[in-house]
Amino acid sequence: MFLPQGRGRFVYDADKREELGGDERIHITLGDDDHVHSLQKGLKGIFTAAEFADIMDEARSRCAELRDLVNEKLEGE
């Protein structure tokens, strides 16, 4: 997931064209309790503290959503 500077949106699983459209990117891996397992910032741009807080909030929300989907699928087997 990354947030193209000035575009006000997150991009998940970006394609090549989308990745080339920004000056910064961040990859985040969260564990079951939202602990950060890995975090990598790429490219030359920067994130403000407020942008980083928004990114982490969105990452936690999306991870919870994905965890629920996986758990529902596993329970159905």
mmCIF file of N, CA and C in Angstrom:
data_model
loop_
_atom_site.group_PDB
_atom_site.id
_atom_site.type_symbol
_atom_site.label_atom_id
_atom_site.label_comp_id
_atom_site.label_asym_id
_atom_site.label_seq_id
_atom_site.Cartn_x
_atom_site.Cartn_y
_atom_site.Cartn_z
ATOM 1 N N MET A 1 0.849 -1.167 0.000
ATOM 2 C CA MET A 1 0.000 0.000 0.000
ATOM 3 C C MET A 1 0.892 1.226 0.000
ATOM 4 N N PHE A 2 0.533 2.198 -0.764
ATOM 5 C CA PHE A 2 1.240 3.464 -0.665
ATOM 6 C C PHE A 2 0.291 4.611 -0.933
ATOM 7 N N LEU A 3 0.703 5.771 -0.537
ATOM 8 C CA LEU A 3 -0.111 6.974 -0.679
ATOM 9 C C LEU A 3 0.615 7.934 -1.602
ATOM 10 N N PRO A 4 0.155 8.065 -2.856
ATOM 11 C CA PRO A 4 0.796 9.037 -3.746
ATOM 12 C C PRO A 4 0.633 10.440 -3.189
ATOM 13 N N GLN A 5 1.730 11.153 -3.080
ATOM 14 C CA GLN A 5 1.740 12.492 -2.485
ATOM 15 C C GLN A 5 0.755 13.410 -3.207
ATOM 16 N N GLY A 6 -0.116 14.056 -2.443
ATOM 17 C CA GLY A 6 -1.038 15.022 -3.010
ATOM 18 C C GLY A 6 -2.261 14.427 -3.678
ATOM 19 N N ARG A 7 -2.365 13.112 -3.703
ATOM 20 C CA ARG A 7 -3.520 12.500 -4.374
ATOM 21 C C ARG A 7 -4.621 12.116 -3.396
ATOM 22 N N GLY A 8 -4.287 12.085 -2.112
ATOM 23 C CA GLY A 8 -5.299 11.827 -1.099
ATOM 24 C C GLY A 8 -5.948 10.461 -1.177
ATOM 25 N N ARG A 9 -5.203 9.465 -1.628
ATOM 26 C CA ARG A 9 -5.777 8.122 -1.687
ATOM 27 C C ARG A 9 -4.670 7.106 -1.479
ATOM 28 N N PHE A 10 -5.065 5.934 -1.040
ATOM 29 C CA PHE A 10 -4.131 4.834 -0.876
ATOM 30 C C PHE A 10 -4.218 3.940 -2.098
ATOM 31 N N VAL A 11 -3.112 3.341 -2.460
ATOM 32 C CA VAL A 11 -3.084 2.384 -3.563
ATOM 33 C C VAL A 11 -2.617 1.061 -2.976
ATOM 34 N N TYR A 12 -3.410 0.023 -3.170
ATOM 35 C CA TYR A 12 -3.084 -1.301 -2.661
ATOM 36 C C TYR A 12 -2.624 -2.157 -3.822
ATOM 37 N N ASP A 13 -1.545 -2.904 -3.615
ATOM 38 C CA ASP A 13 -1.041 -3.817 -4.634
ATOM 39 C C ASP A 13 -0.920 -3.094 -5.975
ATOM 40 N N ALA A 14 -0.117 -2.064 -5.978
ATOM 41 C CA ALA A 14 0.005 -1.172 -7.141
ATOM 42 C C ALA A 14 0.574 -1.889 -8.355
ATOM 43 N N ASP A 15 0.090 -1.493 -9.520
ATOM 44 C CA ASP A 15 0.706 -1.995 -10.746
ATOM 45 C C ASP A 15 1.893 -1.085 -11.094
ATOM 46 N N LYS A 16 2.614 -1.443 -12.148
ATOM 47 C CA LYS A 16 3.838 -0.709 -12.495
ATOM 48 C C LYS A 16 3.563 0.773 -12.752
ATOM 49 N N ARG A 17 2.501 1.081 -13.470
ATOM 50 C CA ARG A 17 2.171 2.472 -13.781
ATOM 51 C C ARG A 17 1.886 3.260 -12.505
ATOM 52 N N GLU A 18 1.130 2.651 -11.584
ATOM 53 C CA GLU A 18 0.805 3.334 -10.331
ATOM 54 C C GLU A 18 2.051 3.539 -9.468
ATOM 55 N N GLU A 19 2.934 2.552 -9.439
ATOM 56 C CA GLU A 19 4.152 2.687 -8.649
ATOM 57 C C GLU A 19 5.034 3.812 -9.165
ATOM 58 N N LEU A 20 5.037 4.007 -10.471
ATOM 59 C CA LEU A 20 5.859 5.062 -11.056
ATOM 60 C C LEU A 20 5.251 6.444 -10.841
ATOM 61 N N GLY A 21 3.998 6.509 -10.404
ATOM 62 C CA GLY A 21 3.301 7.785 -10.264
ATOM 63 C C GLY A 21 3.555 8.525 -8.972
ATOM 64 N N GLY A 22 4.285 7.936 -8.046
ATOM 65 C CA GLY A 22 4.500 8.591 -6.762
ATOM 66 C C GLY A 22 5.968 8.807 -6.469
ATOM 67 N N ASP A 23 6.234 9.632 -5.479
ATOM 68 C CA ASP A 23 7.609 9.889 -5.060
ATOM 69 C C ASP A 23 7.978 9.110 -3.805
ATOM 70 N N GLU A 24 7.049 8.383 -3.256
ATOM 71 C CA GLU A 24 7.296 7.640 -2.033
ATOM 72 C C GLU A 24 6.405 6.410 -2.011
ATOM 73 N N ARG A 25 6.833 5.449 -1.200
ATOM 74 C CA ARG A 25 6.006 4.260 -1.014
ATOM 75 C C ARG A 25 6.384 3.652 0.322
ATOM 76 N N ILE A 26 5.450 2.913 0.890
ATOM 77 C CA ILE A 26 5.724 2.258 2.162
ATOM 78 C C ILE A 26 5.071 0.882 2.139
ATOM 79 N N HIS A 27 5.803 -0.096 2.610
ATOM 80 C CA HIS A 27 5.303 -1.468 2.725
ATOM 81 C C HIS A 27 5.263 -1.796 4.211
ATOM 82 N N ILE A 28 4.127 -2.313 4.660
ATOM 83 C CA ILE A 28 3.939 -2.582 6.085
ATOM 84 C C ILE A 28 3.406 -3.995 6.250
ATOM 85 N N THR A 29 3.992 -4.737 7.192
ATOM 86 C CA THR A 29 3.474 -6.050 7.564
ATOM 87 C C THR A 29 3.101 -5.989 9.038
ATOM 88 N N LEU A 30 1.839 -6.288 9.328
ATOM 89 C CA LEU A 30 1.349 -6.274 10.705
ATOM 90 C C LEU A 30 1.001 -7.689 11.141
ATOM 91 N N GLY A 31 1.283 -8.000 12.406
ATOM 92 C CA GLY A 31 0.935 -9.294 12.969
ATOM 93 C C GLY A 31 -0.498 -9.304 13.478
ATOM 94 N N ASP A 32 -0.865 -10.412 14.091
ATOM 95 C CA ASP A 32 -2.240 -10.598 14.554
ATOM 96 C C ASP A 32 -2.714 -9.518 15.521
ATOM 97 N N ASP A 33 -1.832 -9.005 16.343
ATOM 98 C CA ASP A 33 -2.206 -7.973 17.315
ATOM 99 C C ASP A 33 -1.802 -6.583 16.852
ATOM 100 N N ASP A 34 -1.708 -6.401 15.531
ATOM 101 C CA ASP A 34 -1.313 -5.128 14.922
ATOM 102 C C ASP A 34 0.105 -4.692 15.283
ATOM 103 N N HIS A 35 0.920 -5.650 15.724
ATOM 104 C CA HIS A 35 2.330 -5.337 15.941
ATOM 105 C C HIS A 35 3.009 -5.228 14.587
ATOM 106 N N VAL A 36 3.898 -4.254 14.441
ATOM 107 C CA VAL A 36 4.624 -4.084 13.185
ATOM 108 C C VAL A 36 5.692 -5.171 13.098
ATOM 109 N N HIS A 37 5.583 -6.013 12.069
ATOM 110 C CA HIS A 37 6.580 -7.051 11.835
ATOM 111 C C HIS A 37 7.639 -6.563 10.863
ATOM 112 N N SER A 38 7.234 -5.738 9.913
ATOM 113 C CA SER A 38 8.209 -5.126 9.009
ATOM 114 C C SER A 38 7.626 -3.834 8.464
ATOM 115 N N LEU A 39 8.525 -2.925 8.134
ATOM 116 C CA LEU A 39 8.128 -1.641 7.580
ATOM 117 C C LEU A 39 9.284 -1.166 6.706
ATOM 118 N N GLN A 40 8.984 -0.872 5.468
ATOM 119 C CA GLN A 40 10.021 -0.391 4.559
ATOM 120 C C GLN A 40 9.489 0.803 3.790
ATOM 121 N N LYS A 41 10.240 1.877 3.806
ATOM 122 C CA LYS A 41 9.904 3.082 3.058
ATOM 123 C C LYS A 41 10.786 3.122 1.832
ATOM 124 N N GLY A 42 10.209 3.421 0.685
ATOM 125 C CA GLY A 42 10.980 3.449 -0.543
ATOM 126 C C GLY A 42 10.813 4.754 -1.295
ATOM 127 N N LEU A 43 11.653 4.936 -2.256
ATOM 128 C CA LEU A 43 11.712 6.099 -3.126
ATOM 129 C C LEU A 43 12.152 7.332 -2.348
ATOM 130 N N LYS A 44 12.146 8.486 -3.008
ATOM 131 C CA LYS A 44 12.785 9.668 -2.424
ATOM 132 C C LYS A 44 11.863 10.568 -1.613
ATOM 133 N N GLY A 45 10.559 10.400 -1.723
ATOM 134 C CA GLY A 45 9.628 11.283 -1.025
ATOM 135 C C GLY A 45 9.625 11.054 0.472
ATOM 136 N N ILE A 46 8.863 11.884 1.172
ATOM 137 C CA ILE A 46 8.754 11.783 2.629
ATOM 138 C C ILE A 46 7.283 11.713 3.030
ATOM 139 N N PHE A 47 7.045 11.254 4.246
ATOM 140 C CA PHE A 47 5.715 11.268 4.842
ATOM 141 C C PHE A 47 5.764 12.174 6.064
ATOM 142 N N THR A 48 4.746 12.988 6.233
ATOM 143 C CA THR A 48 4.638 13.770 7.461
ATOM 144 C C THR A 48 4.166 12.840 8.571
ATOM 145 N N ALA A 49 4.271 13.286 9.809
ATOM 146 C CA ALA A 49 3.795 12.482 10.936
ATOM 147 C C ALA A 49 2.300 12.194 10.793
ATOM 148 N N ALA A 50 1.541 13.177 10.333
ATOM 149 C CA ALA A 50 0.093 12.995 10.151
ATOM 150 C C ALA A 50 -0.190 11.976 9.047
ATOM 151 N N GLU A 51 0.551 12.051 7.942
ATOM 152 C CA GLU A 51 0.364 11.078 6.862
ATOM 153 C C GLU A 51 0.709 9.676 7.337
ATOM 154 N N PHE A 52 1.800 9.553 8.100
ATOM 155 C CA PHE A 52 2.196 8.242 8.597
ATOM 156 C C PHE A 52 1.138 7.684 9.546
ATOM 157 N N ALA A 53 0.573 8.522 10.396
ATOM 158 C CA ALA A 53 -0.497 8.082 11.302
ATOM 159 C C ALA A 53 -1.702 7.598 10.499
ATOM 160 N N ASP A 54 -2.069 8.319 9.441
ATOM 161 C CA ASP A 54 -3.179 7.895 8.574
ATOM 162 C C ASP A 54 -2.865 6.568 7.900
ATOM 163 N N ILE A 55 -1.642 6.422 7.433
ATOM 164 C CA ILE A 55 -1.227 5.181 6.773
ATOM 165 C C ILE A 55 -1.326 4.010 7.743
ATOM 166 N N MET A 56 -0.842 4.185 8.965
ATOM 167 C CA MET A 56 -0.902 3.101 9.953
ATOM 168 C C MET A 56 -2.347 2.768 10.311
ATOM 169 N N ASP A 57 -3.196 3.771 10.457
ATOM 170 C CA ASP A 57 -4.617 3.518 10.732
ATOM 171 C C ASP A 57 -5.243 2.706 9.608
ATOM 172 N N GLU A 58 -4.955 3.088 8.380
ATOM 173 C CA GLU A 58 -5.502 2.375 7.221
ATOM 174 C C GLU A 58 -4.944 0.959 7.143
ATOM 175 N N ALA A 59 -3.666 0.790 7.429
ATOM 176 C CA ALA A 59 -3.055 -0.544 7.413
ATOM 177 C C ALA A 59 -3.716 -1.444 8.453
ATOM 178 N N ARG A 60 -3.924 -0.930 9.643
ATOM 179 C CA ARG A 60 -4.582 -1.722 10.695
ATOM 180 C C ARG A 60 -6.000 -2.109 10.283
ATOM 181 N N SER A 61 -6.725 -1.169 9.709
ATOM 182 C CA SER A 61 -8.090 -1.430 9.274
ATOM 183 C C SER A 61 -8.132 -2.500 8.184
ATOM 184 N N ARG A 62 -7.279 -2.360 7.185
ATOM 185 C CA ARG A 62 -7.251 -3.327 6.084
ATOM 186 C C ARG A 62 -6.781 -4.696 6.542
ATOM 187 N N CYS A 63 -5.806 -4.736 7.447
ATOM 188 C CA CYS A 63 -5.336 -6.025 7.958
ATOM 189 C C CYS A 63 -6.449 -6.739 8.721
ATOM 190 N N ALA A 64 -7.204 -5.999 9.510
ATOM 191 C CA ALA A 64 -8.328 -6.594 10.239
ATOM 192 C C ALA A 64 -9.357 -7.150 9.260
ATOM 193 N N GLU A 65 -9.627 -6.396 8.209
ATOM 194 C CA GLU A 65 -10.575 -6.836 7.184
ATOM 195 C C GLU A 65 -10.084 -8.119 6.511
ATOM 196 N N LEU A 66 -8.819 -8.153 6.152
ATOM 197 C CA LEU A 66 -8.255 -9.338 5.503
ATOM 198 C C LEU A 66 -8.215 -10.528 6.452
ATOM 199 N N ARG A 67 -7.867 -10.283 7.726
ATOM 200 C CA ARG A 67 -7.855 -11.357 8.714
ATOM 201 C C ARG A 67 -9.236 -11.983 8.854
ATOM 202 N N ASP A 68 -10.270 -11.137 8.900
ATOM 203 C CA ASP A 68 -11.643 -11.637 9.005
ATOM 204 C C ASP A 68 -12.006 -12.500 7.806
ATOM 205 N N LEU A 69 -11.641 -12.061 6.615
ATOM 206 C CA LEU A 69 -11.933 -12.843 5.407
ATOM 207 C C LEU A 69 -11.234 -14.196 5.437
ATOM 208 N N VAL A 70 -9.977 -14.209 5.834
ATOM 209 C CA VAL A 70 -9.225 -15.467 5.903
ATOM 210 C C VAL A 70 -9.826 -16.377 6.963
ATOM 211 N N ASN A 71 -10.132 -15.832 8.140
ATOM 212 C CA ASN A 71 -10.711 -16.646 9.208
ATOM 213 C C ASN A 71 -12.068 -17.214 8.816
ATOM 214 N N GLU A 72 -12.902 -16.433 8.137
ATOM 215 C CA GLU A 72 -14.199 -16.930 7.660
ATOM 216 C C GLU A 72 -14.003 -18.085 6.693
ATOM 217 N N LYS A 73 -13.044 -17.953 5.811
ATOM 218 C CA LYS A 73 -12.764 -19.004 4.831
ATOM 219 C C LYS A 73 -12.284 -20.268 5.533
ATOM 220 N N LEU A 74 -11.400 -20.118 6.507
ATOM 221 C CA LEU A 74 -10.878 -21.275 7.230
ATOM 222 C C LEU A 74 -11.963 -21.966 8.048
ATOM 223 N N GLU A 75 -12.866 -21.195 8.637
ATOM 224 C CA GLU A 75 -13.958 -21.771 9.422
ATOM 225 C C GLU A 75 -14.934 -22.535 8.540
ATOM 226 N N GLY A 76 -15.043 -22.141 7.285
ATOM 227 C CA GLY A 76 -15.959 -22.791 6.355
ATOM 228 C C GLY A 76 -15.439 -24.103 5.795
ATOM 229 N N GLU A 77 -14.191 -24.420 6.048
ATOM 230 C CA GLU A 77 -13.608 -25.663 5.503
ATOM 231 C C GLU A 77 -13.877 -26.841 6.382
#
